[in-house]
């Protein structure tokens, strides 16, 4: 039997969950209840995403969701195999997918950041 | 909850899973009519069949009083001990007949007898004995009533395998330790007489151990002794993270540190 391992990954998923509660709360509040932002228009979205604070919330939301979800997916996959080589391959693969999706998400925000 | 004494039938229909992998191509259900006897348990009905109807029926039993865990079976859709399950209780639950299956998701050796090898191997792997660093006491390792309460629930486990059989992570993950071995690890981690808590956490704080528990709670539902294995496993996770954050080297000590 192996020694301790996988502790950081599991802990970070919990931390990500707690972080999600916060940023998702902000996201939902701003989108649905915060004055003029609650009305969905291109001008409104542009204005909202022009604010540094909201960009930070959006990027954090994206990063936390991706980590939490993909670690959960890895956890399901590991229910079927704990063979070291397979676990390594899946972990690397999921990191690549996660980073690629994170990059795409941030790229989508760039036009708004640049105004 | 007391069993209501309603009008009982003269006979009860018993449906039993039958399968001998060395002879049968597929499992089947055999039905028997068993004469009603007040206070009759499911184990009694199996004995009736064995003694009066079909001597080839295979099932495990030993103590007949809910202590040994040998007669854990899947009775009318739930994990139960055959010796503790009164037929009258099943009728009161609304079942017209008794249906007895082996513990699900375990290889069947014959009829109601399942292969528990993996269960026992996992139990042995977590070193289920006390490990002390101090000199042995003259008589015994004493424990205060308060300290004993910390492990009372987990000491009550009778190793019947119901939790193991009910856990979806066990069904899919062939190397997963399972709820019983993990709960028993917590039993020793929480035991104030034991000196190897962090070494034990090192054994189970990995992908084949505590992290595989998805808190489905099937084990809690299945346990005939009402033990909360999931809470124990969550305790293991918390303590393992705490030990890691403190930089514990004992987490990497491995199984040898727990040898007697």
PDB file of N, CA, C and O in Angstrom, chain B residues 41-84:
ATOM      1  N   UNK B  41     -36.910 -15.925  12.801  1.00  0.00           N
ATOM      2  CA  UNK B  41     -36.022 -15.011  12.085  1.00  0.00           C
ATOM      3  C   UNK B  41     -35.777 -15.552  10.676  1.00  0.00           C
ATOM      4  O   UNK B  41     -36.095 -16.711  10.377  1.00  0.00           O
ATOM      5  N   UNK B  42     -35.173 -14.724   9.842  1.00  0.00           N
ATOM      6  CA  UNK B  42     -34.846 -15.169   8.481  1.00  0.00           C
ATOM      7  C   UNK B  42     -33.853 -16.338   8.552  1.00  0.00           C
ATOM      8  O   UNK B  42     -33.938 -17.282   7.775  1.00  0.00           O
ATOM      9  N   UNK B  43     -32.953 -16.292   9.523  1.00  0.00           N
ATOM     10  CA  UNK B  43     -31.997 -17.401   9.672  1.00  0.00           C
ATOM     11  C   UNK B  43     -32.747 -18.698   9.998  1.00  0.00           C
ATOM     12  O   UNK B  43     -32.397 -19.773   9.498  1.00  0.00           O
ATOM     13  N   UNK B  44     -33.799 -18.580  10.816  1.00  0.00           N
ATOM     14  CA  UNK B  44     -34.612 -19.769  11.135  1.00  0.00           C
ATOM     15  C   UNK B  44     -35.234 -20.355   9.865  1.00  0.00           C
ATOM     16  O   UNK B  44     -35.315 -21.577   9.714  1.00  0.00           O
ATOM     17  N   UNK B  45     -35.693 -19.481   8.980  1.00  0.00           N
ATOM     18  CA  UNK B  45     -36.315 -20.000   7.744  1.00  0.00           C
ATOM     19  C   UNK B  45     -35.272 -20.708   6.883  1.00  0.00           C
ATOM     20  O   UNK B  45     -35.575 -21.721   6.245  1.00  0.00           O
ATOM     21  N   UNK B  46     -34.047 -20.188   6.890  1.00  0.00           N
ATOM     22  CA  UNK B  46     -32.984 -20.845   6.116  1.00  0.00           C
ATOM     23  C   UNK B  46     -32.656 -22.213   6.733  1.00  0.00           C
ATOM     24  O   UNK B  46     -32.421 -23.192   6.014  1.00  0.00           O
ATOM     25  N   UNK B  47     -32.654 -22.283   8.055  1.00  0.00           N
ATOM     26  CA  UNK B  47     -32.413 -23.581   8.726  1.00  0.00           C
ATOM     27  C   UNK B  47     -33.525 -24.570   8.399  1.00  0.00           C
ATOM     28  O   UNK B  47     -33.278 -25.758   8.213  1.00  0.00           O
ATOM     29  N   UNK B  48     -34.768 -24.063   8.318  1.00  0.00           N
ATOM     30  CA  UNK B  48     -35.886 -24.955   7.984  1.00  0.00           C
ATOM     31  C   UNK B  48     -35.643 -25.585   6.610  1.00  0.00           C
ATOM     32  O   UNK B  48     -35.804 -26.797   6.427  1.00  0.00           O
ATOM     33  N   UNK B  49     -35.261 -24.749   5.664  1.00  0.00           N
ATOM     34  CA  UNK B  49     -35.005 -25.258   4.304  1.00  0.00           C
ATOM     35  C   UNK B  49     -33.845 -26.257   4.337  1.00  0.00           C
ATOM     36  O   UNK B  49     -33.920 -27.339   3.742  1.00  0.00           O
ATOM     37  N   UNK B  50     -32.784 -25.891   5.038  1.00  0.00           N
ATOM     38  CA  UNK B  50     -31.591 -26.754   5.090  1.00  0.00           C
ATOM     39  C   UNK B  50     -31.921 -28.122   5.695  1.00  0.00           C
ATOM     40  O   UNK B  50     -31.487 -29.160   5.189  1.00  0.00           O
ATOM     41  N   UNK B  51     -32.722 -28.099   6.767  1.00  0.00           N
ATOM     42  CA  UNK B  51     -32.989 -29.341   7.494  1.00  0.00           C
ATOM     43  C   UNK B  51     -34.140 -30.161   6.905  1.00  0.00           C
ATOM     44  O   UNK B  51     -34.140 -31.386   6.969  1.00  0.00           O
ATOM     45  N   UNK B  52     -35.141 -29.470   6.318  1.00  0.00           N
ATOM     46  CA  UNK B  52     -36.347 -30.191   5.884  1.00  0.00           C
ATOM     47  C   UNK B  52     -36.510 -30.282   4.367  1.00  0.00           C
ATOM     48  O   UNK B  52     -37.196 -31.167   3.873  1.00  0.00           O
ATOM     49  N   UNK B  53     -35.941 -29.328   3.628  1.00  0.00           N
ATOM     50  CA  UNK B  53     -36.279 -29.255   2.212  1.00  0.00           C
ATOM     51  C   UNK B  53     -35.092 -29.456   1.279  1.00  0.00           C
ATOM     52  O   UNK B  53     -35.209 -30.129   0.269  1.00  0.00           O
ATOM     53  N   UNK B  54     -33.972 -28.817   1.561  1.00  0.00           N
ATOM     54  CA  UNK B  54     -32.856 -28.898   0.630  1.00  0.00           C
ATOM     55  C   UNK B  54     -31.539 -28.740   1.401  1.00  0.00           C
ATOM     56  O   UNK B  54     -31.121 -27.624   1.713  1.00  0.00           O
ATOM     57  N   UNK B  55     -30.905 -29.851   1.663  1.00  0.00           N
ATOM     58  CA  UNK B  55     -29.672 -29.853   2.454  1.00  0.00           C
ATOM     59  C   UNK B  55     -28.474 -29.264   1.740  1.00  0.00           C
ATOM     60  O   UNK B  55     -27.401 -29.115   2.327  1.00  0.00           O
ATOM     61  N   UNK B  56     -28.664 -28.889   0.463  1.00  0.00           N
ATOM     62  CA  UNK B  56     -27.520 -28.339  -0.282  1.00  0.00           C
ATOM     63  C   UNK B  56     -27.445 -26.816  -0.183  1.00  0.00           C
ATOM     64  O   UNK B  56     -26.516 -26.202  -0.699  1.00  0.00           O
ATOM     65  N   UNK B  57     -28.452 -26.213   0.471  1.00  0.00           N
ATOM     66  CA  UNK B  57     -28.443 -24.750   0.595  1.00  0.00           C
ATOM     67  C   UNK B  57     -27.240 -24.306   1.435  1.00  0.00           C
ATOM     68  O   UNK B  57     -27.022 -24.810   2.536  1.00  0.00           O
ATOM     69  N   UNK B  58     -26.455 -23.354   0.886  1.00  0.00           N
ATOM     70  CA  UNK B  58     -25.250 -22.895   1.591  1.00  0.00           C
ATOM     71  C   UNK B  58     -25.436 -21.481   2.118  1.00  0.00           C
ATOM     72  O   UNK B  58     -25.850 -20.591   1.370  1.00  0.00           O
ATOM     73  N   UNK B  59     -25.157 -21.280   3.384  1.00  0.00           N
ATOM     74  CA  UNK B  59     -25.158 -19.944   3.978  1.00  0.00           C
ATOM     75  C   UNK B  59     -24.253 -19.943   5.204  1.00  0.00           C
ATOM     76  O   UNK B  59     -23.960 -20.988   5.773  1.00  0.00           O
ATOM     77  N   UNK B  60     -23.795 -18.752   5.570  1.00  0.00           N
ATOM     78  CA  UNK B  60     -22.908 -18.633   6.734  1.00  0.00           C
ATOM     79  C   UNK B  60     -23.724 -18.215   7.964  1.00  0.00           C
ATOM     80  O   UNK B  60     -24.652 -17.422   7.858  1.00  0.00           O
ATOM     81  N   UNK B  61     -23.331 -18.697   9.100  1.00  0.00           N
ATOM     82  CA  UNK B  61     -23.905 -18.244  10.366  1.00  0.00           C
ATOM     83  C   UNK B  61     -22.939 -18.701  11.457  1.00  0.00           C
ATOM     84  O   UNK B  61     -22.084 -19.550  11.223  1.00  0.00           O
ATOM     85  N   UNK B  62     -23.084 -18.120  12.629  1.00  0.00           N
ATOM     86  CA  UNK B  62     -22.306 -18.621  13.762  1.00  0.00           C
ATOM     87  C   UNK B  62     -23.031 -18.328  15.068  1.00  0.00           C
ATOM     88  O   UNK B  62     -23.648 -19.203  15.644  1.00  0.00           O
ATOM     89  N   UNK B  63     -23.004 -17.068  15.531  1.00  0.00           N
ATOM     90  CA  UNK B  63     -23.469 -16.791  16.896  1.00  0.00           C
ATOM     91  C   UNK B  63     -24.997 -16.808  17.049  1.00  0.00           C
ATOM     92  O   UNK B  63     -25.511 -17.082  18.104  1.00  0.00           O
ATOM     93  N   UNK B  64     -25.706 -16.482  15.985  1.00  0.00           N
ATOM     94  CA  UNK B  64     -27.174 -16.391  15.971  1.00  0.00           C
ATOM     95  C   UNK B  64     -27.711 -15.272  16.865  1.00  0.00           C
ATOM     96  O   UNK B  64     -28.887 -15.302  17.255  1.00  0.00           O
ATOM     97  N   UNK B  65     -26.863 -14.331  17.247  1.00  0.00           N
ATOM     98  CA  UNK B  65     -27.361 -13.230  18.092  1.00  0.00           C
ATOM     99  C   UNK B  65     -26.742 -11.883  17.725  1.00  0.00           C
ATOM    100  O   UNK B  65     -26.544 -11.033  18.580  1.00  0.00           O
ATOM    101  N   UNK B  66     -26.422 -11.708  16.458  1.00  0.00           N
ATOM    102  CA  UNK B  66     -26.005 -10.395  15.974  1.00  0.00           C
ATOM    103  C   UNK B  66     -24.644  -9.939  16.441  1.00  0.00           C
ATOM    104  O   UNK B  66     -24.376  -8.733  16.500  1.00  0.00           O
ATOM    105  N   UNK B  67     -23.762 -10.850  16.767  1.00  0.00           N
ATOM    106  CA  UNK B  67     -22.446 -10.477  17.267  1.00  0.00           C
ATOM    107  C   UNK B  67     -21.325 -10.831  16.280  1.00  0.00           C
ATOM    108  O   UNK B  67     -20.348 -10.115  16.151  1.00  0.00           O
ATOM    109  N   UNK B  68     -21.484 -11.945  15.579  1.00  0.00           N
ATOM    110  CA  UNK B  68     -20.359 -12.424  14.751  1.00  0.00           C
ATOM    111  C   UNK B  68     -20.337 -11.817  13.356  1.00  0.00           C
ATOM    112  O   UNK B  68     -19.286 -11.737  12.728  1.00  0.00           O
ATOM    113  N   UNK B  69     -21.470 -11.385  12.842  1.00  0.00           N
ATOM    114  CA  UNK B  69     -21.509 -10.765  11.511  1.00  0.00           C
ATOM    115  C   UNK B  69     -21.495 -11.747  10.356  1.00  0.00           C
ATOM    116  O   UNK B  69     -21.512 -11.350   9.194  1.00  0.00           O
ATOM    117  N   UNK B  70     -21.503 -13.049  10.644  1.00  0.00           N
ATOM    118  CA  UNK B  70     -21.376 -14.044   9.571  1.00  0.00           C
ATOM    119  C   UNK B  70     -22.606 -14.098   8.665  1.00  0.00           C
ATOM    120  O   UNK B  70     -22.480 -14.399   7.482  1.00  0.00           O
ATOM    121  N   UNK B  71     -23.786 -13.822   9.206  1.00  0.00           N
ATOM    122  CA  UNK B  71     -25.013 -14.037   8.425  1.00  0.00           C
ATOM    123  C   UNK B  71     -25.527 -12.766   7.755  1.00  0.00           C
ATOM    124  O   UNK B  71     -26.719 -12.658   7.473  1.00  0.00           O
ATOM    125  N   UNK B  72     -24.631 -11.793   7.475  1.00  0.00           N
ATOM    126  CA  UNK B  72     -25.068 -10.596   6.751  1.00  0.00           C
ATOM    127  C   UNK B  72     -25.495 -11.001   5.346  1.00  0.00           C
ATOM    128  O   UNK B  72     -24.759 -11.706   4.648  1.00  0.00           O
ATOM    129  N   UNK B  73     -26.692 -10.591   4.960  1.00  0.00           N
ATOM    130  CA  UNK B  73     -27.247 -10.935   3.647  1.00  0.00           C
ATOM    131  C   UNK B  73     -28.057  -9.754   3.136  1.00  0.00           C
ATOM    132  O   UNK B  73     -28.271  -8.766   3.850  1.00  0.00           O
ATOM    133  N   UNK B  74     -28.505  -9.876   1.904  1.00  0.00           N
ATOM    134  CA  UNK B  74     -29.327  -8.825   1.299  1.00  0.00           C
ATOM    135  C   UNK B  74     -30.773  -9.313   1.340  1.00  0.00           C
ATOM    136  O   UNK B  74     -31.195 -10.115   0.513  1.00  0.00           O
ATOM    137  N   UNK B  75     -31.498  -8.859   2.349  1.00  0.00           N
ATOM    138  CA  UNK B  75     -32.833  -9.394   2.631  1.00  0.00           C
ATOM    139  C   UNK B  75     -33.904  -8.356   2.286  1.00  0.00           C
ATOM    140  O   UNK B  75     -33.889  -7.251   2.834  1.00  0.00           O
ATOM    141  N   UNK B  76     -34.766  -8.727   1.379  1.00  0.00           N
ATOM    142  CA  UNK B  76     -35.845  -7.828   0.937  1.00  0.00           C
ATOM    143  C   UNK B  76     -35.320  -6.419   0.624  1.00  0.00           C
ATOM    144  O   UNK B  76     -35.885  -5.410   1.072  1.00  0.00           O
ATOM    145  N   UNK B  77     -34.217  -6.377  -0.116  1.00  0.00           N
ATOM    146  CA  UNK B  77     -33.709  -5.101  -0.610  1.00  0.00           C
ATOM    147  C   UNK B  77     -32.875  -4.298   0.357  1.00  0.00           C
ATOM    148  O   UNK B  77     -32.575  -3.129   0.084  1.00  0.00           O
ATOM    149  N   UNK B  78     -32.501  -4.899   1.481  1.00  0.00           N
ATOM    150  CA  UNK B  78     -31.646  -4.176   2.428  1.00  0.00           C
ATOM    151  C   UNK B  78     -30.574  -5.113   2.978  1.00  0.00           C
ATOM    152  O   UNK B  78     -30.783  -6.327   3.067  1.00  0.00           O
ATOM    153  N   UNK B  79     -29.446  -4.512   3.359  1.00  0.00           N
ATOM    154  CA  UNK B  79     -28.425  -5.294   4.059  1.00  0.00           C
ATOM    155  C   UNK B  79     -28.926  -5.543   5.480  1.00  0.00           C
ATOM    156  O   UNK B  79     -29.247  -4.593   6.198  1.00  0.00           O
ATOM    157  N   UNK B  80     -28.971  -6.810   5.867  1.00  0.00           N
ATOM    158  CA  UNK B  80     -29.446  -7.131   7.223  1.00  0.00           C
ATOM    159  C   UNK B  80     -28.731  -8.381   7.722  1.00  0.00           C
ATOM    160  O   UNK B  80     -28.180  -9.152   6.925  1.00  0.00           O
ATOM    161  N   UNK B  81     -28.770  -8.577   9.035  1.00  0.00           N
ATOM    162  CA  UNK B  81     -28.285  -9.819   9.614  1.00  0.00           C
ATOM    163  C   UNK B  81     -29.459 -10.785   9.653  1.00  0.00           C
ATOM    164  O   UNK B  81     -30.501 -10.469  10.236  1.00  0.00           O
ATOM    165  N   UNK B  82     -29.283 -11.977   9.054  1.00  0.00           N
ATOM    166  CA  UNK B  82     -30.396 -12.935   8.992  1.00  0.00           C
ATOM    167  C   UNK B  82     -30.846 -13.345  10.390  1.00  0.00           C
ATOM    168  O   UNK B  82     -32.036 -13.571  10.631  1.00  0.00           O
ATOM    169  N   UNK B  83     -29.904 -13.400  11.337  1.00  0.00           N
ATOM    170  CA  UNK B  83     -30.248 -13.861  12.685  1.00  0.00           C
ATOM    171  C   UNK B  83     -31.036 -12.827  13.469  1.00  0.00           C
ATOM    172  O   UNK B  83     -31.740 -13.159  14.422  1.00  0.00           O
ATOM    173  N   UNK B  84     -30.913 -11.557  13.086  1.00  0.00           N
ATOM    174  CA  UNK B  84     -31.593 -10.484  13.827  1.00  0.00           C
ATOM    175  C   UNK B  84     -32.864 -10.029  13.140  1.00  0.00           C
ATOM    176  O   UNK B  84     -33.615  -9.234  13.702  1.00  0.00           O
TER     177      UNK B  84
END
